[in-house]
């Protein structure tokens, strides 16, 4: 049985992702993006706990990623949604880069999505990018934001 805090956290995180996606669909609506950011971070804290959330975000080797992610949240909250989302996405990729190989491995086992990921061109690209656990998105995507 799942605990009540975990269930609430999953609901908050799900609504946060929904509001973020919906805010991007509606041309970066700053109110929806702000609500999505607050719900996502609150849901993450409910799912893994406050102490573990704090330890995850404020590890010494993740300070740059945390700065970009939380800075992007702040920039969205003050009213510049496009710039804030660019910072957030970059920080998100830096924070969660260790989880991407696990996610790709899981998706490869899903019936329809797995067959798409196993197509010859897509398989070689996804294997090249996501096979390294120290995935650096700056090498592949964000040349303009490399500091």
Short mmCIF file of N, CA and C in Angstrom, two decimals:
data_model
loop_
_atom_site.label_atom_id
_atom_site.label_comp_id
_atom_site.label_asym_id
_atom_site.label_seq_id
_atom_site.Cartn_x
_atom_site.Cartn_y
_atom_site.Cartn_z
N UNK A 1 0.83 -1.17 0.00
CA UNK A 1 0.00 0.00 0.00
C UNK A 1 0.88 1.24 0.00
N UNK A 2 0.55 2.20 -0.82
CA UNK A 2 1.32 3.43 -0.91
C UNK A 2 0.88 4.39 0.18
N UNK A 3 1.85 5.12 0.71
CA UNK A 3 1.52 6.07 1.76
C UNK A 3 0.74 7.25 1.19
N UNK A 4 0.07 7.94 2.07
CA UNK A 4 -0.73 9.09 1.66
C UNK A 4 0.15 10.21 1.10
N UNK A 5 1.31 10.45 1.72
CA UNK A 5 2.22 11.48 1.22
C UNK A 5 2.70 11.16 -0.19
N UNK A 6 2.99 9.88 -0.43
CA UNK A 6 3.44 9.47 -1.76
C UNK A 6 2.33 9.69 -2.79
N UNK A 7 1.11 9.33 -2.44
CA UNK A 7 -0.02 9.51 -3.36
C UNK A 7 -0.26 10.99 -3.65
N UNK A 8 -0.21 11.81 -2.61
CA UNK A 8 -0.38 13.26 -2.81
C UNK A 8 0.75 13.80 -3.68
N UNK A 9 1.97 13.35 -3.42
CA UNK A 9 3.12 13.80 -4.21
C UNK A 9 3.01 13.41 -5.67
N UNK A 10 2.55 12.21 -5.94
CA UNK A 10 2.38 11.79 -7.33
C UNK A 10 1.30 12.62 -8.01
N UNK A 11 0.24 12.93 -7.29
CA UNK A 11 -0.81 13.78 -7.86
C UNK A 11 -0.30 15.18 -8.15
N UNK A 12 0.43 15.76 -7.19
CA UNK A 12 0.98 17.09 -7.40
C UNK A 12 1.98 17.12 -8.56
N UNK A 13 2.83 16.12 -8.62
CA UNK A 13 3.81 16.05 -9.71
C UNK A 13 3.12 15.89 -11.05
N UNK A 14 2.11 15.03 -11.09
CA UNK A 14 1.36 14.84 -12.33
C UNK A 14 0.67 16.11 -12.79
N UNK A 15 0.03 16.80 -11.85
CA UNK A 15 -0.61 18.07 -12.21
C UNK A 15 0.43 19.11 -12.61
N UNK A 16 1.59 19.09 -11.96
CA UNK A 16 2.65 20.02 -12.32
C UNK A 16 3.14 19.81 -13.74
N UNK A 17 3.36 18.54 -14.12
CA UNK A 17 3.78 18.24 -15.49
C UNK A 17 2.68 18.63 -16.47
N UNK A 18 1.42 18.38 -16.11
CA UNK A 18 0.31 18.76 -16.98
C UNK A 18 0.27 20.27 -17.20
N UNK A 19 0.38 21.04 -16.11
CA UNK A 19 0.33 22.50 -16.24
C UNK A 19 1.53 23.03 -17.02
N UNK A 20 2.71 22.43 -16.81
CA UNK A 20 3.88 22.86 -17.59
C UNK A 20 3.68 22.58 -19.07
N UNK A 21 3.19 21.40 -19.39
CA UNK A 21 2.95 21.05 -20.79
C UNK A 21 1.88 21.96 -21.40
N UNK A 22 0.79 22.15 -20.67
CA UNK A 22 -0.31 22.98 -21.16
C UNK A 22 0.13 24.44 -21.30
N UNK A 23 0.97 24.91 -20.38
CA UNK A 23 1.50 26.26 -20.47
C UNK A 23 2.39 26.46 -21.68
N UNK A 24 3.17 25.42 -22.04
CA UNK A 24 4.00 25.52 -23.24
C UNK A 24 3.15 25.45 -24.51
N UNK A 25 2.12 24.63 -24.49
CA UNK A 25 1.22 24.54 -25.64
C UNK A 25 0.54 25.88 -25.90
N UNK A 26 0.17 26.58 -24.84
CA UNK A 26 -0.50 27.87 -24.98
C UNK A 26 0.50 29.02 -25.04
N UNK A 27 1.56 28.81 -25.79
CA UNK A 27 2.56 29.84 -26.08
C UNK A 27 3.17 30.44 -24.83
N UNK A 28 3.62 29.57 -23.94
CA UNK A 28 4.34 29.96 -22.75
C UNK A 28 3.54 30.92 -21.88
N UNK A 29 2.36 30.47 -21.52
CA UNK A 29 1.51 31.24 -20.61
C UNK A 29 2.16 31.23 -19.23
N UNK A 30 2.52 32.42 -18.75
CA UNK A 30 3.31 32.49 -17.53
C UNK A 30 2.56 32.01 -16.29
N UNK A 31 1.25 32.19 -16.23
CA UNK A 31 0.49 31.73 -15.06
C UNK A 31 0.48 30.21 -14.98
N UNK A 32 0.23 29.54 -16.10
CA UNK A 32 0.21 28.07 -16.10
C UNK A 32 1.60 27.51 -15.83
N UNK A 33 2.64 28.12 -16.38
CA UNK A 33 3.99 27.64 -16.13
C UNK A 33 4.38 27.83 -14.67
N UNK A 34 3.99 28.93 -14.08
CA UNK A 34 4.29 29.17 -12.66
C UNK A 34 3.59 28.14 -11.78
N UNK A 35 2.32 27.90 -12.06
CA UNK A 35 1.57 26.88 -11.29
C UNK A 35 2.21 25.51 -11.47
N UNK A 36 2.58 25.17 -12.70
CA UNK A 36 3.23 23.89 -12.97
C UNK A 36 4.54 23.74 -12.24
N UNK A 37 5.34 24.79 -12.19
CA UNK A 37 6.63 24.74 -11.48
C UNK A 37 6.43 24.50 -9.99
N UNK A 38 5.52 25.24 -9.40
CA UNK A 38 5.28 25.10 -7.97
C UNK A 38 4.75 23.71 -7.64
N UNK A 39 3.81 23.21 -8.45
CA UNK A 39 3.25 21.88 -8.20
C UNK A 39 4.30 20.79 -8.41
N UNK A 40 5.15 20.92 -9.42
CA UNK A 40 6.17 19.90 -9.68
C UNK A 40 7.16 19.81 -8.52
N UNK A 41 7.68 20.94 -8.08
CA UNK A 41 8.66 20.93 -6.98
C UNK A 41 8.01 20.46 -5.68
N UNK A 42 6.77 20.89 -5.40
CA UNK A 42 6.07 20.44 -4.20
C UNK A 42 5.79 18.94 -4.27
N UNK A 43 5.40 18.45 -5.44
CA UNK A 43 5.15 17.02 -5.59
C UNK A 43 6.41 16.20 -5.40
N UNK A 44 7.53 16.68 -5.91
CA UNK A 44 8.80 15.98 -5.72
C UNK A 44 9.15 15.91 -4.24
N UNK A 45 8.91 16.99 -3.51
CA UNK A 45 9.19 16.99 -2.07
C UNK A 45 8.28 16.01 -1.33
N UNK A 46 7.02 15.89 -1.76
CA UNK A 46 6.12 14.93 -1.12
C UNK A 46 6.51 13.49 -1.44
N UNK A 47 6.97 13.24 -2.66
CA UNK A 47 7.29 11.86 -3.06
C UNK A 47 8.53 11.35 -2.35
N UNK A 48 9.61 12.13 -2.36
CA UNK A 48 10.86 11.61 -1.77
C UNK A 48 11.19 12.21 -0.42
N UNK A 49 10.40 13.14 0.05
CA UNK A 49 10.62 13.74 1.36
C UNK A 49 11.42 15.03 1.26
N UNK A 50 11.23 15.89 2.25
CA UNK A 50 11.90 17.20 2.23
C UNK A 50 13.42 17.08 2.33
N UNK A 51 13.89 16.24 3.24
CA UNK A 51 15.34 16.12 3.44
C UNK A 51 16.02 15.56 2.19
N UNK A 52 15.45 14.51 1.62
CA UNK A 52 16.06 13.91 0.42
C UNK A 52 15.97 14.85 -0.78
N UNK A 53 14.89 15.62 -0.87
CA UNK A 53 14.78 16.61 -1.94
C UNK A 53 15.87 17.66 -1.80
N UNK A 54 16.06 18.15 -0.58
CA UNK A 54 17.10 19.14 -0.33
C UNK A 54 18.48 18.56 -0.65
N UNK A 55 18.74 17.33 -0.21
CA UNK A 55 20.04 16.71 -0.50
C UNK A 55 20.24 16.48 -1.99
N UNK A 56 19.17 16.13 -2.71
CA UNK A 56 19.28 15.90 -4.15
C UNK A 56 19.65 17.19 -4.89
N UNK A 57 18.95 18.27 -4.57
CA UNK A 57 19.17 19.52 -5.29
C UNK A 57 20.48 20.21 -4.90
N UNK A 58 20.94 20.05 -3.68
CA UNK A 58 22.07 20.83 -3.20
C UNK A 58 23.33 20.00 -2.97
N UNK A 59 23.54 18.99 -3.80
CA UNK A 59 24.81 18.28 -3.80
C UNK A 59 25.85 19.17 -4.47
N UNK A 60 27.09 19.04 -4.05
CA UNK A 60 28.13 19.93 -4.55
C UNK A 60 28.29 19.84 -6.07
N UNK A 61 28.23 18.65 -6.63
CA UNK A 61 28.43 18.50 -8.07
C UNK A 61 27.17 18.84 -8.89
N UNK A 62 26.05 19.12 -8.22
CA UNK A 62 24.82 19.49 -8.92
C UNK A 62 24.43 20.95 -8.70
N UNK A 63 25.32 21.76 -8.17
CA UNK A 63 24.98 23.15 -7.88
C UNK A 63 24.69 23.95 -9.15
N UNK A 64 25.44 23.71 -10.22
CA UNK A 64 25.19 24.41 -11.47
C UNK A 64 23.80 24.05 -12.00
N UNK A 65 23.48 22.78 -11.98
CA UNK A 65 22.18 22.31 -12.46
C UNK A 65 21.05 22.87 -11.60
N UNK A 66 21.23 22.86 -10.30
CA UNK A 66 20.22 23.40 -9.40
C UNK A 66 20.03 24.89 -9.62
N UNK A 67 21.13 25.59 -9.83
CA UNK A 67 21.04 27.02 -10.10
C UNK A 67 20.24 27.32 -11.35
N UNK A 68 20.50 26.56 -12.41
CA UNK A 68 19.74 26.78 -13.64
C UNK A 68 18.27 26.41 -13.46
N UNK A 69 18.00 25.28 -12.81
CA UNK A 69 16.61 24.84 -12.66
C UNK A 69 15.82 25.80 -11.77
N UNK A 70 16.31 26.07 -10.58
CA UNK A 70 15.58 26.96 -9.67
C UNK A 70 15.61 28.40 -10.16
N UNK A 71 16.70 28.79 -10.82
CA UNK A 71 16.74 30.12 -11.44
C UNK A 71 15.70 30.25 -12.53
N UNK A 72 15.50 29.20 -13.31
CA UNK A 72 14.47 29.20 -14.33
C UNK A 72 13.08 29.29 -13.74
N UNK A 73 12.87 28.59 -12.62
CA UNK A 73 11.58 28.69 -11.92
C UNK A 73 11.35 30.13 -11.48
N UNK A 74 12.38 30.75 -10.91
CA UNK A 74 12.27 32.13 -10.46
C UNK A 74 12.00 33.09 -11.62
N UNK A 75 12.69 32.89 -12.74
CA UNK A 75 12.51 33.76 -13.90
C UNK A 75 11.09 33.62 -14.45
N UNK A 76 10.54 32.40 -14.44
CA UNK A 76 9.15 32.21 -14.87
C UNK A 76 8.20 32.92 -13.91
N UNK A 77 8.48 32.81 -12.62
CA UNK A 77 7.60 33.44 -11.63
C UNK A 77 7.61 34.96 -11.71
N UNK A 78 8.73 35.56 -12.13
CA UNK A 78 8.74 37.02 -12.23
C UNK A 78 8.21 37.52 -13.57
N UNK A 79 7.93 36.60 -14.50
CA UNK A 79 7.21 37.01 -15.70
C UNK A 79 7.91 36.87 -17.03
N UNK A 80 9.05 36.19 -17.11
CA UNK A 80 9.72 35.95 -18.39
C UNK A 80 9.70 34.45 -18.68
N UNK A 81 8.59 33.94 -19.19
CA UNK A 81 8.41 32.49 -19.29
C UNK A 81 9.34 31.81 -20.29
N UNK A 82 9.61 32.40 -21.43
CA UNK A 82 10.43 31.73 -22.44
C UNK A 82 11.87 31.56 -21.96
N UNK A 83 12.44 32.61 -21.42
CA UNK A 83 13.82 32.53 -20.91
C UNK A 83 13.89 31.59 -19.72
N UNK A 84 12.89 31.67 -18.84
CA UNK A 84 12.86 30.79 -17.68
C UNK A 84 12.75 29.32 -18.05
N UNK A 85 11.94 29.01 -19.06
CA UNK A 85 11.80 27.60 -19.48
C UNK A 85 13.08 27.08 -20.12
N UNK A 86 13.80 27.94 -20.83
CA UNK A 86 15.09 27.51 -21.40
C UNK A 86 16.05 27.16 -20.27
N UNK A 87 16.12 28.01 -19.24
CA UNK A 87 16.98 27.71 -18.09
C UNK A 87 16.53 26.44 -17.37
N UNK A 88 15.23 26.29 -17.20
CA UNK A 88 14.70 25.12 -16.51
C UNK A 88 15.01 23.83 -17.25
N UNK A 89 14.81 23.83 -18.55
CA UNK A 89 15.06 22.61 -19.33
C UNK A 89 16.53 22.23 -19.27
N UNK A 90 17.40 23.23 -19.39
CA UNK A 90 18.84 22.96 -19.28
C UNK A 90 19.18 22.40 -17.89
N UNK A 91 18.66 23.03 -16.84
CA UNK A 91 18.90 22.54 -15.49
C UNK A 91 18.31 21.16 -15.25
N UNK A 92 17.14 20.90 -15.84
CA UNK A 92 16.50 19.59 -15.71
C UNK A 92 17.38 18.50 -16.33
N UNK A 93 17.90 18.76 -17.52
CA UNK A 93 18.78 17.77 -18.16
C UNK A 93 20.05 17.55 -17.36
N UNK A 94 20.60 18.60 -16.78
CA UNK A 94 21.78 18.42 -15.96
C UNK A 94 21.48 17.69 -14.66
N UNK A 95 20.34 17.98 -14.04
CA UNK A 95 19.99 17.32 -12.78
C UNK A 95 19.69 15.84 -12.94
N UNK A 96 18.94 15.51 -13.98
CA UNK A 96 18.42 14.15 -14.11
C UNK A 96 19.14 13.35 -15.18
N UNK A 97 20.36 13.74 -15.56
CA UNK A 97 21.06 13.04 -16.63
C UNK A 97 21.40 11.60 -16.25
N UNK A 98 21.54 11.30 -14.98
CA UNK A 98 21.81 9.93 -14.57
C UNK A 98 20.62 9.01 -14.72
N UNK A 99 19.41 9.57 -14.80
CA UNK A 99 18.20 8.76 -14.92
C UNK A 99 17.85 8.44 -16.37
N UNK A 100 18.41 9.17 -17.32
CA UNK A 100 18.02 8.97 -18.72
C UNK A 100 18.31 7.56 -19.24
N UNK A 101 19.47 6.94 -18.94
CA UNK A 101 19.66 5.56 -19.41
C UNK A 101 18.63 4.59 -18.84
N UNK A 102 18.21 4.80 -17.60
CA UNK A 102 17.20 3.95 -16.99
C UNK A 102 15.86 4.13 -17.69
N UNK A 103 15.50 5.38 -17.98
CA UNK A 103 14.23 5.67 -18.65
C UNK A 103 14.22 5.09 -20.05
N UNK A 104 15.31 5.24 -20.79
CA UNK A 104 15.38 4.69 -22.15
C UNK A 104 15.31 3.16 -22.10
N UNK A 105 15.98 2.54 -21.13
CA UNK A 105 15.88 1.09 -20.98
C UNK A 105 14.47 0.64 -20.67
N UNK A 106 13.75 1.40 -19.85
CA UNK A 106 12.36 1.08 -19.55
C UNK A 106 11.48 1.25 -20.79
N UNK A 107 11.67 2.33 -21.52
CA UNK A 107 10.85 2.58 -22.71
C UNK A 107 11.10 1.51 -23.77
N UNK A 108 12.31 0.99 -23.85
CA UNK A 108 12.60 -0.08 -24.82
C UNK A 108 11.80 -1.35 -24.51
N UNK A 109 11.34 -1.52 -23.29
CA UNK A 109 10.56 -2.71 -22.92
C UNK A 109 9.06 -2.51 -23.11
N UNK A 110 8.62 -1.27 -23.34
CA UNK A 110 7.21 -0.99 -23.59
C UNK A 110 6.90 -1.40 -25.02
N UNK A 111 5.80 -2.15 -25.26
CA UNK A 111 5.56 -2.75 -26.57
C UNK A 111 5.64 -1.79 -27.77
N UNK A 112 4.87 -0.76 -27.86
CA UNK A 112 4.86 0.09 -29.05
C UNK A 112 6.06 1.03 -29.07
N UNK A 113 6.34 1.68 -27.95
CA UNK A 113 7.45 2.61 -27.89
C UNK A 113 8.79 1.91 -28.04
N UNK A 114 8.89 0.69 -27.53
CA UNK A 114 10.13 -0.07 -27.66
C UNK A 114 10.45 -0.40 -29.10
N UNK A 115 9.43 -0.74 -29.88
CA UNK A 115 9.68 -1.03 -31.30
C UNK A 115 10.11 0.22 -32.05
N UNK A 116 9.60 1.39 -31.64
CA UNK A 116 10.04 2.64 -32.27
C UNK A 116 11.48 2.98 -31.90
N UNK A 117 11.84 2.77 -30.63
CA UNK A 117 13.21 3.05 -30.21
C UNK A 117 14.22 2.06 -30.78
N UNK A 118 13.76 0.89 -31.20
CA UNK A 118 14.66 -0.11 -31.75
C UNK A 118 14.80 -0.03 -33.26
N UNK A 119 14.20 0.97 -33.90
CA UNK A 119 14.43 1.18 -35.33
C UNK A 119 15.90 1.53 -35.54
N UNK A 120 16.47 1.12 -36.69
CA UNK A 120 17.93 1.24 -36.87
C UNK A 120 18.51 2.64 -36.61
N UNK A 121 17.97 3.68 -37.18
CA UNK A 121 18.53 5.02 -36.98
C UNK A 121 18.34 5.54 -35.57
N UNK A 122 17.14 5.34 -35.03
CA UNK A 122 16.83 5.84 -33.69
C UNK A 122 17.61 5.06 -32.63
N UNK A 123 17.76 3.76 -32.84
CA UNK A 123 18.50 2.94 -31.87
C UNK A 123 19.95 3.39 -31.76
N UNK A 124 20.60 3.65 -32.88
CA UNK A 124 22.00 4.04 -32.81
C UNK A 124 22.17 5.41 -32.16
N UNK A 125 21.26 6.34 -32.45
CA UNK A 125 21.35 7.67 -31.85
C UNK A 125 21.07 7.60 -30.35
N UNK A 126 20.00 6.90 -29.96
CA UNK A 126 19.67 6.81 -28.54
C UNK A 126 20.74 6.04 -27.76
N UNK A 127 21.31 5.03 -28.40
CA UNK A 127 22.38 4.28 -27.72
C UNK A 127 23.61 5.15 -27.54
N UNK A 128 23.93 5.93 -28.57
CA UNK A 128 25.12 6.80 -28.48
C UNK A 128 24.94 7.89 -27.43
N UNK A 129 23.77 8.48 -27.35
CA UNK A 129 23.55 9.59 -26.43
C UNK A 129 23.31 9.09 -25.01
N UNK A 130 22.44 8.10 -24.84
CA UNK A 130 21.97 7.72 -23.51
C UNK A 130 22.71 6.54 -22.90
N UNK A 131 23.66 5.93 -23.59
CA UNK A 131 24.34 4.79 -23.00
C UNK A 131 25.36 5.22 -21.95
N UNK A 132 25.88 6.43 -22.08
CA UNK A 132 26.85 6.93 -21.12
C UNK A 132 26.11 7.50 -19.92
N UNK A 133 26.39 6.98 -18.74
CA UNK A 133 25.69 7.45 -17.55
C UNK A 133 26.05 8.89 -17.23
N UNK A 134 27.17 9.36 -17.70
CA UNK A 134 27.57 10.75 -17.49
C UNK A 134 27.18 11.58 -18.71
N UNK A 135 25.94 11.43 -19.13
CA UNK A 135 25.38 12.14 -20.27
C UNK A 135 25.52 13.64 -20.07
N UNK A 136 26.13 14.29 -21.04
CA UNK A 136 26.31 15.74 -20.97
C UNK A 136 25.51 16.37 -22.10
N UNK A 137 24.36 16.95 -21.77
CA UNK A 137 23.53 17.53 -22.83
C UNK A 137 24.21 18.70 -23.53
N UNK A 138 25.20 19.31 -22.89
CA UNK A 138 25.88 20.43 -23.53
C UNK A 138 26.62 19.98 -24.77
N UNK A 139 27.04 18.72 -24.81
CA UNK A 139 27.75 18.22 -25.97
C UNK A 139 26.83 17.98 -27.15
N UNK A 140 25.55 17.77 -26.91
CA UNK A 140 24.65 17.36 -27.97
C UNK A 140 23.59 18.40 -28.31
N UNK A 141 23.13 19.17 -27.34
CA UNK A 141 21.97 20.00 -27.56
C UNK A 141 22.24 21.47 -27.32
N UNK A 142 22.88 21.80 -26.22
CA UNK A 142 22.91 23.18 -25.75
C UNK A 142 24.27 23.83 -25.98
N UNK A 143 24.72 23.91 -27.20
CA UNK A 143 26.01 24.54 -27.45
C UNK A 143 26.02 26.01 -27.02
N UNK A 144 24.91 26.69 -27.18
CA UNK A 144 24.86 28.12 -26.88
C UNK A 144 24.91 28.41 -25.38
N UNK A 145 24.56 27.43 -24.56
CA UNK A 145 24.48 27.67 -23.12
C UNK A 145 25.62 27.03 -22.34
N UNK A 146 26.64 26.57 -23.03
CA UNK A 146 27.75 25.94 -22.32
C UNK A 146 28.59 27.01 -21.65
N UNK A 147 28.80 26.87 -20.35
CA UNK A 147 29.58 27.86 -19.60
C UNK A 147 30.87 27.26 -19.12
#
